[in-house]
Amino acid sequence: MTARTRADLATASRIVVKVGSSSVSGESSWRIPVLVEALAAAHARGAEVVLVSSGAIATGIPFLRLDARPTDLATQQAAAAVGQNILVYRYQESLRPFDIVAGQVLLTTGDLENPTSRSNARRAMERLLGLRILPIVNENDTVATQEIRFGDNDRLGALVAQLIEADALILLSDIESLYTKPPSDPGAEPIDIVAPDADLTGLEFGATVVNSVGTGGAATKVSAARLAAASGIGVLVTSADLVDKALAGAEIGTWFEPAIS
């Protein structure tokens, strides 16, 4: 059943959790076991959990002996090919103590726009969940060109939530909640709840590119959250460090109420 409030996350049957590059790569890779422990707790109570994880390119960069994120597409694809393997390995090693197996799912926009490919992707995801596998989804960067990219994994998280008809979507960020303007600005106030028909005109959600390893930011999370909420999926935007509390239904973050038809 669709999570209509934050509290419903504690009993939601099917949950998609999205985490960004800056939360799980480089010096932040220590957070992977913490994230996995929270996902494993939800899995243990019987929930079906899907993780949408960025971080392949960022994880691959040091293994290619690069000093910064590459700007050309071919090197980005190479970094993704190396980094995706290492990223999933790190997740699987963290999942091992909980006796949970990860399943890698790589997608492009074309996969979700083409009816046949979309049906195939959904069937595979459903079977993985039925087998109690934890799918780890990312953009297929080795084949995705600029024209067929999702743009950011917040949008991918929303589309995956729609694909599998999830009860809730959790978008993990670097801050606890969304604000009316950049949180460092005077007068910035946290946003508690966003109704389906809320007018967000005049609110400042910041730039799209937020760091050297990934894209995203508040604006992309708002766009993705509204996309999912319009489909009847409740969405929570909060800090990656609070994922355990988020999955327990705590009153944290910014909650996007689902549209109820």
CSV table of N, CA and C in Angstrom, one decimal, residues 17-159:
chain,number,residue,atom,x,y,z
A,17,VAL,N,15.2,3.2,-2.7
A,17,VAL,CA,16.1,4.1,-2.0
A,17,VAL,C,17.2,4.5,-3.0
A,18,LYS,N,17.4,5.9,-3.2
A,18,LYS,CA,18.4,6.4,-4.1
A,18,LYS,C,19.5,7.1,-3.3
A,19,VAL,N,20.7,6.8,-3.6
A,19,VAL,CA,21.9,7.4,-2.9
A,19,VAL,C,22.8,8.0,-4.0
A,20,GLY,N,23.4,9.1,-3.8
A,20,GLY,CA,24.2,9.8,-4.7
A,20,GLY,C,25.7,9.5,-4.6
A,21,SER,N,26.5,9.9,-5.6
A,21,SER,CA,27.9,9.6,-5.6
A,21,SER,C,28.7,10.1,-4.4
A,22,SER,N,28.3,11.4,-4.0
A,22,SER,CA,29.1,12.0,-3.0
A,22,SER,C,28.9,11.3,-1.6
A,23,SER,N,27.9,10.4,-1.5
A,23,SER,CA,27.6,9.8,-0.3
A,23,SER,C,28.3,8.4,-0.2
A,24,VAL,N,28.7,7.8,-1.3
A,24,VAL,CA,29.2,6.4,-1.3
A,24,VAL,C,30.5,6.2,-2.0
A,25,SER,N,31.1,7.3,-2.5
A,25,SER,CA,32.4,7.1,-3.2
A,25,SER,C,33.5,7.9,-2.6
A,26,GLY,N,34.7,7.6,-3.0
A,26,GLY,CA,35.9,8.4,-2.4
A,26,GLY,C,36.0,8.2,-0.9
A,27,GLU,N,36.2,9.4,-0.3
A,27,GLU,CA,36.3,9.4,1.2
A,27,GLU,C,35.0,9.0,1.9
A,28,SER,N,33.9,9.0,1.1
A,28,SER,CA,32.6,8.7,1.7
A,28,SER,C,32.2,7.2,1.6
A,29,SER,N,33.1,6.4,1.0
A,29,SER,CA,32.8,5.0,0.8
A,29,SER,C,32.6,4.2,2.1
A,30,TRP,N,33.0,4.8,3.2
A,30,TRP,CA,32.7,4.2,4.6
A,30,TRP,C,31.2,4.1,4.9
A,31,ARG,N,30.4,5.0,4.1
A,31,ARG,CA,29.0,5.0,4.4
A,31,ARG,C,28.3,3.8,3.8
A,32,ILE,N,28.9,3.1,2.9
A,32,ILE,CA,28.2,1.9,2.3
A,32,ILE,C,27.8,0.9,3.3
A,33,PRO,N,28.6,0.4,4.3
A,33,PRO,CA,28.1,-0.5,5.3
A,33,PRO,C,27.0,0.0,6.1
A,34,VAL,N,27.0,1.3,6.4
A,34,VAL,CA,26.0,2.0,7.2
A,34,VAL,C,24.7,2.0,6.5
A,35,LEU,N,24.7,2.3,5.2
A,35,LEU,CA,23.5,2.3,4.3
A,35,LEU,C,23.0,0.9,4.2
A,36,VAL,N,23.9,-0.1,4.0
A,36,VAL,CA,23.5,-1.5,3.9
A,36,VAL,C,22.8,-2.0,5.1
A,37,GLU,N,23.3,-1.6,6.3
A,37,GLU,CA,22.7,-2.1,7.5
A,37,GLU,C,21.3,-1.7,7.6
A,38,ALA,N,21.0,-0.4,7.2
A,38,ALA,CA,19.6,0.1,7.3
A,38,ALA,C,18.7,-0.6,6.3
A,39,LEU,N,19.3,-0.9,5.1
A,39,LEU,CA,18.5,-1.6,4.1
A,39,LEU,C,18.2,-3.0,4.5
A,40,ALA,N,19.2,-3.6,5.1
A,40,ALA,CA,19.1,-5.0,5.6
A,40,ALA,C,18.0,-5.1,6.7
A,41,ALA,N,17.9,-4.1,7.5
A,41,ALA,CA,16.9,-4.1,8.6
A,41,ALA,C,15.5,-4.1,7.9
A,42,ALA,N,15.3,-3.3,6.9
A,42,ALA,CA,14.0,-3.3,6.2
A,42,ALA,C,13.7,-4.6,5.5
A,43,HIS,N,14.8,-5.1,4.9
A,43,HIS,CA,14.7,-6.4,4.2
A,43,HIS,C,14.3,-7.5,5.2
A,44,ALA,N,14.8,-7.5,6.4
A,44,ALA,CA,14.6,-8.5,7.4
A,44,ALA,C,13.1,-8.5,7.9
A,45,ARG,N,12.5,-7.3,7.9
A,45,ARG,CA,11.1,-7.3,8.3
A,45,ARG,C,10.1,-7.7,7.2
A,46,GLY,N,10.7,-8.0,6.0
A,46,GLY,CA,9.9,-8.5,4.9
A,46,GLY,C,9.7,-7.6,3.7
A,47,ALA,N,10.3,-6.3,3.9
A,47,ALA,CA,10.1,-5.4,2.8
A,47,ALA,C,10.9,-5.7,1.6
A,48,GLU,N,10.4,-5.4,0.4
A,48,GLU,CA,11.2,-5.5,-0.8
A,48,GLU,C,11.9,-4.2,-1.1
A,49,VAL,N,13.2,-4.2,-1.1
A,49,VAL,CA,14.0,-3.0,-1.2
A,49,VAL,C,14.8,-3.0,-2.5
A,50,VAL,N,14.8,-1.8,-3.2
A,50,VAL,CA,15.6,-1.6,-4.4
A,50,VAL,C,16.5,-0.4,-4.1
A,51,LEU,N,17.8,-0.5,-4.4
A,51,LEU,CA,18.7,0.5,-4.2
A,51,LEU,C,19.1,1.1,-5.5
A,52,VAL,N,18.9,2.4,-5.7
A,52,VAL,CA,19.4,3.1,-6.9
A,52,VAL,C,20.7,3.8,-6.5
A,53,SER,N,21.8,3.4,-7.0
A,53,SER,CA,23.1,4.0,-6.5
A,53,SER,C,23.9,4.6,-7.6
A,54,SER,N,24.2,5.9,-7.4
A,54,SER,CA,25.2,6.5,-8.3
A,54,SER,C,26.6,6.1,-7.8
A,55,GLY,N,27.6,6.6,-8.4
A,55,GLY,CA,29.0,6.4,-7.9
A,55,GLY,C,29.9,5.5,-8.8
A,56,ALA,N,29.4,5.0,-9.9
A,56,ALA,CA,30.3,4.2,-10.7
A,56,ALA,C,31.5,5.0,-11.2
A,57,ILE,N,31.2,6.1,-11.9
A,57,ILE,CA,32.3,6.9,-12.4
A,57,ILE,C,33.3,7.4,-11.3
A,58,ALA,N,32.7,7.9,-10.3
A,58,ALA,CA,33.5,8.4,-9.2
A,58,ALA,C,34.4,7.4,-8.5
A,59,THR,N,33.8,6.2,-8.4
A,59,THR,CA,34.5,5.0,-7.8
A,59,THR,C,35.7,4.6,-8.8
A,60,GLY,N,35.4,4.7,-10.1
A,60,GLY,CA,36.4,4.2,-11.0
A,60,GLY,C,37.6,5.1,-11.3
A,61,ILE,N,37.4,6.4,-11.0
A,61,ILE,CA,38.4,7.4,-11.3
A,61,ILE,C,39.8,7.1,-10.7
A,62,PRO,N,39.9,6.8,-9.4
A,62,PRO,CA,41.3,6.5,-8.9
A,62,PRO,C,41.9,5.3,-9.5
A,63,PHE,N,41.1,4.3,-9.9
A,63,PHE,CA,41.7,3.1,-10.5
A,63,PHE,C,42.2,3.3,-11.9
A,64,LEU,N,41.7,4.4,-12.5
A,64,LEU,CA,42.3,4.8,-13.8
A,64,LEU,C,43.4,5.8,-13.7
A,65,ARG,N,43.8,6.1,-12.4
A,65,ARG,CA,44.9,7.0,-12.1
A,65,ARG,C,44.6,8.4,-12.6
A,66,LEU,N,43.4,8.8,-12.5
A,66,LEU,CA,43.0,10.2,-12.9
A,66,LEU,C,42.9,11.1,-11.6
A,67,ASP,N,43.2,12.3,-11.8
A,67,ASP,CA,43.2,13.3,-10.7
A,67,ASP,C,41.8,13.9,-10.5
A,68,ALA,N,41.0,13.9,-11.5
A,68,ALA,CA,39.6,14.5,-11.5
A,68,ALA,C,38.7,13.7,-12.4
A,69,ARG,N,37.4,14.1,-12.3
A,69,ARG,CA,36.4,13.5,-13.1
A,69,ARG,C,36.7,13.8,-14.6
A,70,PRO,N,36.7,12.8,-15.4
A,70,PRO,CA,37.0,13.1,-16.9
A,70,PRO,C,35.9,13.9,-17.5
A,71,THR,N,36.2,14.6,-18.5
A,71,THR,CA,35.2,15.5,-19.2
A,71,THR,C,34.8,14.8,-20.5
A,72,ASP,N,35.6,13.9,-21.1
A,72,ASP,CA,35.2,13.3,-22.4
A,72,ASP,C,34.4,12.1,-22.1
A,73,LEU,N,33.5,11.8,-23.0
A,73,LEU,CA,32.5,10.7,-22.8
A,73,LEU,C,33.2,9.3,-22.7
A,74,ALA,N,34.2,9.1,-23.6
A,74,ALA,CA,34.9,7.8,-23.6
A,74,ALA,C,35.5,7.4,-22.3
A,75,THR,N,36.2,8.4,-21.7
A,75,THR,CA,36.9,8.2,-20.4
A,75,THR,C,35.9,8.0,-19.3
A,76,GLN,N,34.8,8.8,-19.3
A,76,GLN,CA,33.7,8.6,-18.4
A,76,GLN,C,33.1,7.2,-18.4
A,77,GLN,N,33.0,6.7,-19.7
A,77,GLN,CA,32.5,5.3,-19.8
A,77,GLN,C,33.5,4.3,-19.3
A,78,ALA,N,34.7,4.5,-19.5
A,78,ALA,CA,35.8,3.6,-19.0
A,78,ALA,C,35.8,3.6,-17.5
A,79,ALA,N,35.7,4.8,-16.9
A,79,ALA,CA,35.6,4.9,-15.5
A,79,ALA,C,34.4,4.2,-14.9
A,80,ALA,N,33.3,4.3,-15.6
A,80,ALA,CA,32.0,3.7,-15.1
A,80,ALA,C,32.2,2.2,-15.2
A,81,ALA,N,32.8,1.7,-16.3
A,81,ALA,CA,33.0,0.2,-16.4
A,81,ALA,C,33.8,-0.4,-15.3
A,82,VAL,N,34.8,0.3,-14.9
A,82,VAL,CA,35.7,-0.2,-13.8
A,82,VAL,C,35.0,0.1,-12.5
A,83,GLY,N,34.4,1.3,-12.3
A,83,GLY,CA,33.9,1.6,-11.0
A,83,GLY,C,32.6,0.9,-10.7
A,84,GLN,N,31.8,0.5,-11.7
A,84,GLN,CA,30.5,-0.2,-11.4
A,84,GLN,C,30.9,-1.6,-10.7
A,85,ASN,N,31.9,-2.2,-11.3
A,85,ASN,CA,32.3,-3.5,-10.8
A,85,ASN,C,32.7,-3.4,-9.3
A,86,ILE,N,33.5,-2.4,-9.0
A,86,ILE,CA,34.0,-2.2,-7.6
A,86,ILE,C,32.9,-1.8,-6.7
A,87,LEU,N,32.0,-0.9,-7.2
A,87,LEU,CA,30.9,-0.4,-6.4
A,87,LEU,C,30.0,-1.6,-5.9
A,88,VAL,N,29.6,-2.4,-6.9
A,88,VAL,CA,28.7,-3.5,-6.5
A,88,VAL,C,29.4,-4.5,-5.6
A,89,TYR,N,30.7,-4.7,-5.8
A,89,TYR,CA,31.5,-5.6,-4.9
A,89,TYR,C,31.5,-5.1,-3.5
A,90,ARG,N,31.6,-3.8,-3.3
A,90,ARG,CA,31.6,-3.2,-2.0
A,90,ARG,C,30.2,-3.4,-1.3
A,91,TYR,N,29.2,-3.2,-2.1
A,91,TYR,CA,27.8,-3.4,-1.6
A,91,TYR,C,27.7,-4.9,-1.2
A,92,GLN,N,28.1,-5.8,-2.1
A,92,GLN,CA,27.9,-7.2,-1.8
A,92,GLN,C,28.7,-7.7,-0.6
A,93,GLU,N,29.9,-7.1,-0.4
A,93,GLU,CA,30.7,-7.5,0.8
A,93,GLU,C,30.0,-7.0,2.1
A,94,SER,N,29.3,-5.8,2.0
A,94,SER,CA,28.6,-5.3,3.1
A,94,SER,C,27.3,-6.0,3.4
A,95,LEU,N,26.7,-6.6,2.3
A,95,LEU,CA,25.5,-7.4,2.5
A,95,LEU,C,25.7,-8.8,3.0
A,96,ARG,N,26.9,-9.3,2.8
A,96,ARG,CA,27.2,-10.7,3.1
A,96,ARG,C,26.9,-11.1,4.5
A,97,PRO,N,27.2,-10.3,5.5
A,97,PRO,CA,26.9,-10.7,6.9
A,97,PRO,C,25.4,-10.8,7.2
A,98,PHE,N,24.5,-10.2,6.3
A,98,PHE,CA,23.1,-10.3,6.4
A,98,PHE,C,22.5,-11.4,5.6
A,99,ASP,N,23.3,-12.1,4.9
A,99,ASP,CA,22.9,-13.2,4.0
A,99,ASP,C,22.0,-12.7,2.9
A,100,ILE,N,22.3,-11.5,2.4
A,100,ILE,CA,21.5,-10.9,1.3
A,100,ILE,C,22.4,-10.8,0.0
A,101,VAL,N,21.8,-11.2,-1.1
A,101,VAL,CA,22.6,-11.2,-2.4
A,101,VAL,C,22.1,-10.0,-3.2
A,102,ALA,N,23.1,-9.3,-3.8
A,102,ALA,CA,22.8,-8.1,-4.6
A,102,ALA,C,22.6,-8.6,-6.1
A,103,GLY,N,21.8,-7.9,-6.8
A,103,GLY,CA,21.6,-8.1,-8.2
A,103,GLY,C,21.8,-6.8,-9.0
A,104,GLN,N,22.7,-6.8,-9.9
A,104,GLN,CA,23.0,-5.5,-10.7
A,104,GLN,C,22.0,-5.3,-11.8
A,105,VAL,N,21.5,-4.1,-11.9
A,105,VAL,CA,20.5,-3.7,-13.0
A,105,VAL,C,21.0,-2.4,-13.6
A,106,LEU,N,21.4,-2.4,-14.8
A,106,LEU,CA,21.9,-1.2,-15.5
A,106,LEU,C,20.9,-0.8,-16.6
A,107,LEU,N,20.4,0.5,-16.5
A,107,LEU,CA,19.4,0.9,-17.4
A,107,LEU,C,19.8,2.2,-18.1
A,108,THR,N,19.1,2.5,-19.3
A,108,THR,CA,19.1,3.7,-20.0
A,108,THR,C,17.7,4.2,-20.1
A,109,THR,N,17.5,5.5,-20.5
A,109,THR,CA,16.2,6.0,-20.8
A,109,THR,C,15.5,5.1,-21.8
A,110,GLY,N,16.3,4.7,-22.8
A,110,GLY,CA,15.7,3.9,-23.9
A,110,GLY,C,15.0,2.6,-23.4
A,111,ASP,N,15.7,2.0,-22.4
A,111,ASP,CA,15.1,0.8,-21.8
A,111,ASP,C,13.7,1.0,-21.2
A,112,LEU,N,13.5,2.2,-20.7
A,112,LEU,CA,12.2,2.5,-20.0
A,112,LEU,C,11.2,3.1,-21.0
A,113,GLU,N,11.7,3.7,-22.1
A,113,GLU,CA,10.8,4.3,-23.0
A,113,GLU,C,10.3,3.3,-24.1
A,114,ASN,N,11.1,2.3,-24.4
A,114,ASN,CA,10.6,1.2,-25.3
A,114,ASN,C,9.8,0.2,-24.6
A,115,PRO,N,8.5,0.0,-25.1
A,115,PRO,CA,7.6,-0.9,-24.3
A,115,PRO,C,8.2,-2.3,-24.1
A,116,THR,N,8.9,-2.9,-25.1
A,116,THR,CA,9.4,-4.2,-24.9
A,116,THR,C,10.5,-4.3,-23.9
A,117,SER,N,11.4,-3.3,-24.0
A,117,SER,CA,12.5,-3.3,-23.0
A,117,SER,C,12.0,-2.9,-21.6
A,118,ARG,N,11.0,-2.1,-21.5
A,118,ARG,CA,10.4,-1.7,-20.2
A,118,ARG,C,9.8,-2.9,-19.6
A,119,SER,N,9.1,-3.7,-20.4
A,119,SER,CA,8.4,-4.9,-19.9
A,119,SER,C,9.5,-5.9,-19.4
A,120,ASN,N,10.6,-6.0,-20.2
A,120,ASN,CA,11.6,-7.0,-19.8
A,120,ASN,C,12.3,-6.5,-18.5
A,121,ALA,N,12.5,-5.2,-18.3
A,121,ALA,CA,13.2,-4.7,-17.1
A,121,ALA,C,12.3,-4.9,-15.9
A,122,ARG,N,11.0,-4.7,-16.1
A,122,ARG,CA,10.1,-4.9,-15.0
A,122,ARG,C,10.0,-6.3,-14.6
A,123,ARG,N,9.9,-7.2,-15.6
A,123,ARG,CA,9.9,-8.6,-15.3
A,123,ARG,C,11.1,-9.1,-14.5
A,124,ALA,N,12.3,-8.6,-14.9
A,124,ALA,CA,13.5,-9.0,-14.2
A,124,ALA,C,13.5,-8.5,-12.8
A,125,MET,N,13.1,-7.2,-12.6
A,125,MET,CA,13.1,-6.7,-11.3
A,125,MET,C,12.1,-7.4,-10.4
A,126,GLU,N,10.9,-7.7,-10.9
A,126,GLU,CA,9.9,-8.5,-10.1
A,126,GLU,C,10.5,-9.8,-9.7
A,127,ARG,N,11.2,-10.5,-10.6
A,127,ARG,CA,11.7,-11.8,-10.3
A,127,ARG,C,12.8,-11.7,-9.2
A,128,LEU,N,13.7,-10.7,-9.4
A,128,LEU,CA,14.7,-10.5,-8.4
A,128,LEU,C,14.1,-10.3,-7.0
A,129,LEU,N,13.1,-9.4,-6.9
A,129,LEU,CA,12.5,-9.2,-5.6
A,129,LEU,C,11.8,-10.4,-5.1
A,130,GLY,N,11.2,-11.2,-6.0
A,130,GLY,CA,10.5,-12.4,-5.6
A,130,GLY,C,11.5,-13.4,-5.0
A,131,LEU,N,12.7,-13.4,-5.5
A,131,LEU,CA,13.8,-14.2,-5.0
A,131,LEU,C,14.5,-13.7,-3.8
A,132,ARG,N,14.0,-12.5,-3.3
A,132,ARG,CA,14.6,-11.8,-2.1
A,132,ARG,C,16.0,-11.4,-2.4
A,133,ILE,N,16.3,-11.0,-3.7
A,133,ILE,CA,17.5,-10.4,-4.1
A,133,ILE,C,17.3,-8.9,-3.9
A,134,LEU,N,18.4,-8.2,-3.6
A,134,LEU,CA,18.4,-6.7,-3.5
A,134,LEU,C,18.9,-6.1,-4.7
A,135,PRO,N,18.0,-5.6,-5.6
A,135,PRO,CA,18.5,-5.0,-6.9
A,135,PRO,C,19.3,-3.7,-6.6
A,136,ILE,N,20.4,-3.6,-7.3
A,136,ILE,CA,21.2,-2.3,-7.2
A,136,ILE,C,21.2,-1.8,-8.6
A,137,VAL,N,20.5,-0.6,-8.8
A,137,VAL,CA,20.2,0.0,-10.1
A,137,VAL,C,21.1,1.2,-10.3
A,138,ASN,N,21.6,1.3,-11.5
A,138,ASN,CA,22.4,2.5,-11.9
A,138,ASN,C,22.2,2.7,-13.4
A,139,GLU,N,22.5,3.9,-13.8
A,139,GLU,CA,22.5,4.2,-15.2
A,139,GLU,C,23.6,3.4,-15.9
A,140,ASN,N,23.3,2.9,-17.1
A,140,ASN,CA,24.3,2.1,-17.9
A,140,ASN,C,25.2,3.1,-18.6
A,141,ASP,N,26.2,3.6,-17.9
A,141,ASP,CA,27.0,4.7,-18.4
A,141,ASP,C,27.9,4.3,-19.6
A,142,THR,N,28.1,3.0,-19.7
A,142,THR,CA,29.0,2.5,-20.8
A,142,THR,C,28.4,2.6,-22.2
A,143,VAL,N,27.0,2.8,-22.2
A,143,VAL,CA,26.3,2.9,-23.5
A,143,VAL,C,25.5,4.2,-23.6
A,144,ALA,N,25.3,4.8,-22.4
A,144,ALA,CA,24.4,6.0,-22.4
A,144,ALA,C,25.1,7.2,-23.0
A,145,THR,N,24.6,7.8,-24.1
A,145,THR,CA,25.2,9.0,-24.6
A,145,THR,C,24.3,10.2,-24.0
A,146,GLN,N,24.8,11.4,-24.3
A,146,GLN,CA,24.0,12.6,-23.7
A,146,GLN,C,22.6,12.5,-24.1
A,147,GLU,N,22.3,12.0,-25.3
A,147,GLU,CA,20.9,12.1,-25.8
A,147,GLU,C,20.0,11.0,-25.0
A,148,ILE,N,20.6,10.0,-24.5
A,148,ILE,CA,19.8,9.0,-23.8
A,148,ILE,C,20.0,8.8,-22.4
A,149,ARG,N,20.6,9.8,-21.8
A,149,ARG,CA,20.9,9.8,-20.3
A,149,ARG,C,19.6,10.2,-19.6
A,150,PHE,N,19.5,9.7,-18.3
A,150,PHE,CA,18.4,10.1,-17.5
A,150,PHE,C,18.7,11.6,-17.0
A,151,GLY,N,19.9,12.0,-17.0
A,151,GLY,CA,20.3,13.3,-16.5
A,151,GLY,C,20.8,13.3,-15.1
A,152,ASP,N,20.2,12.5,-14.3
A,152,ASP,CA,20.6,12.3,-12.9
A,152,ASP,C,19.9,11.1,-12.3
A,153,ASN,N,20.5,10.5,-11.3
A,153,ASN,CA,19.9,9.3,-10.7
A,153,ASN,C,18.7,9.6,-9.8
A,154,ASP,N,18.4,10.8,-9.5
A,154,ASP,CA,17.2,11.1,-8.8
A,154,ASP,C,16.0,10.8,-9.7
A,155,ARG,N,16.1,11.3,-10.9
A,155,ARG,CA,15.1,10.9,-11.9
A,155,ARG,C,15.0,9.4,-12.2
A,156,LEU,N,16.1,8.8,-12.2
A,156,LEU,CA,16.1,7.3,-12.4
A,156,LEU,C,15.4,6.7,-11.2
A,157,GLY,N,15.7,7.2,-10.0
A,157,GLY,CA,15.0,6.6,-8.9
A,157,GLY,C,13.5,6.7,-9.0
A,158,ALA,N,13.0,7.9,-9.4
A,158,ALA,CA,11.6,8.1,-9.6
A,158,ALA,C,11.0,7.1,-10.6
A,159,LEU,N,11.7,7.0,-11.8
A,159,LEU,CA,11.2,6.1,-12.8
A,159,LEU,C,11.3,4.6,-12.4
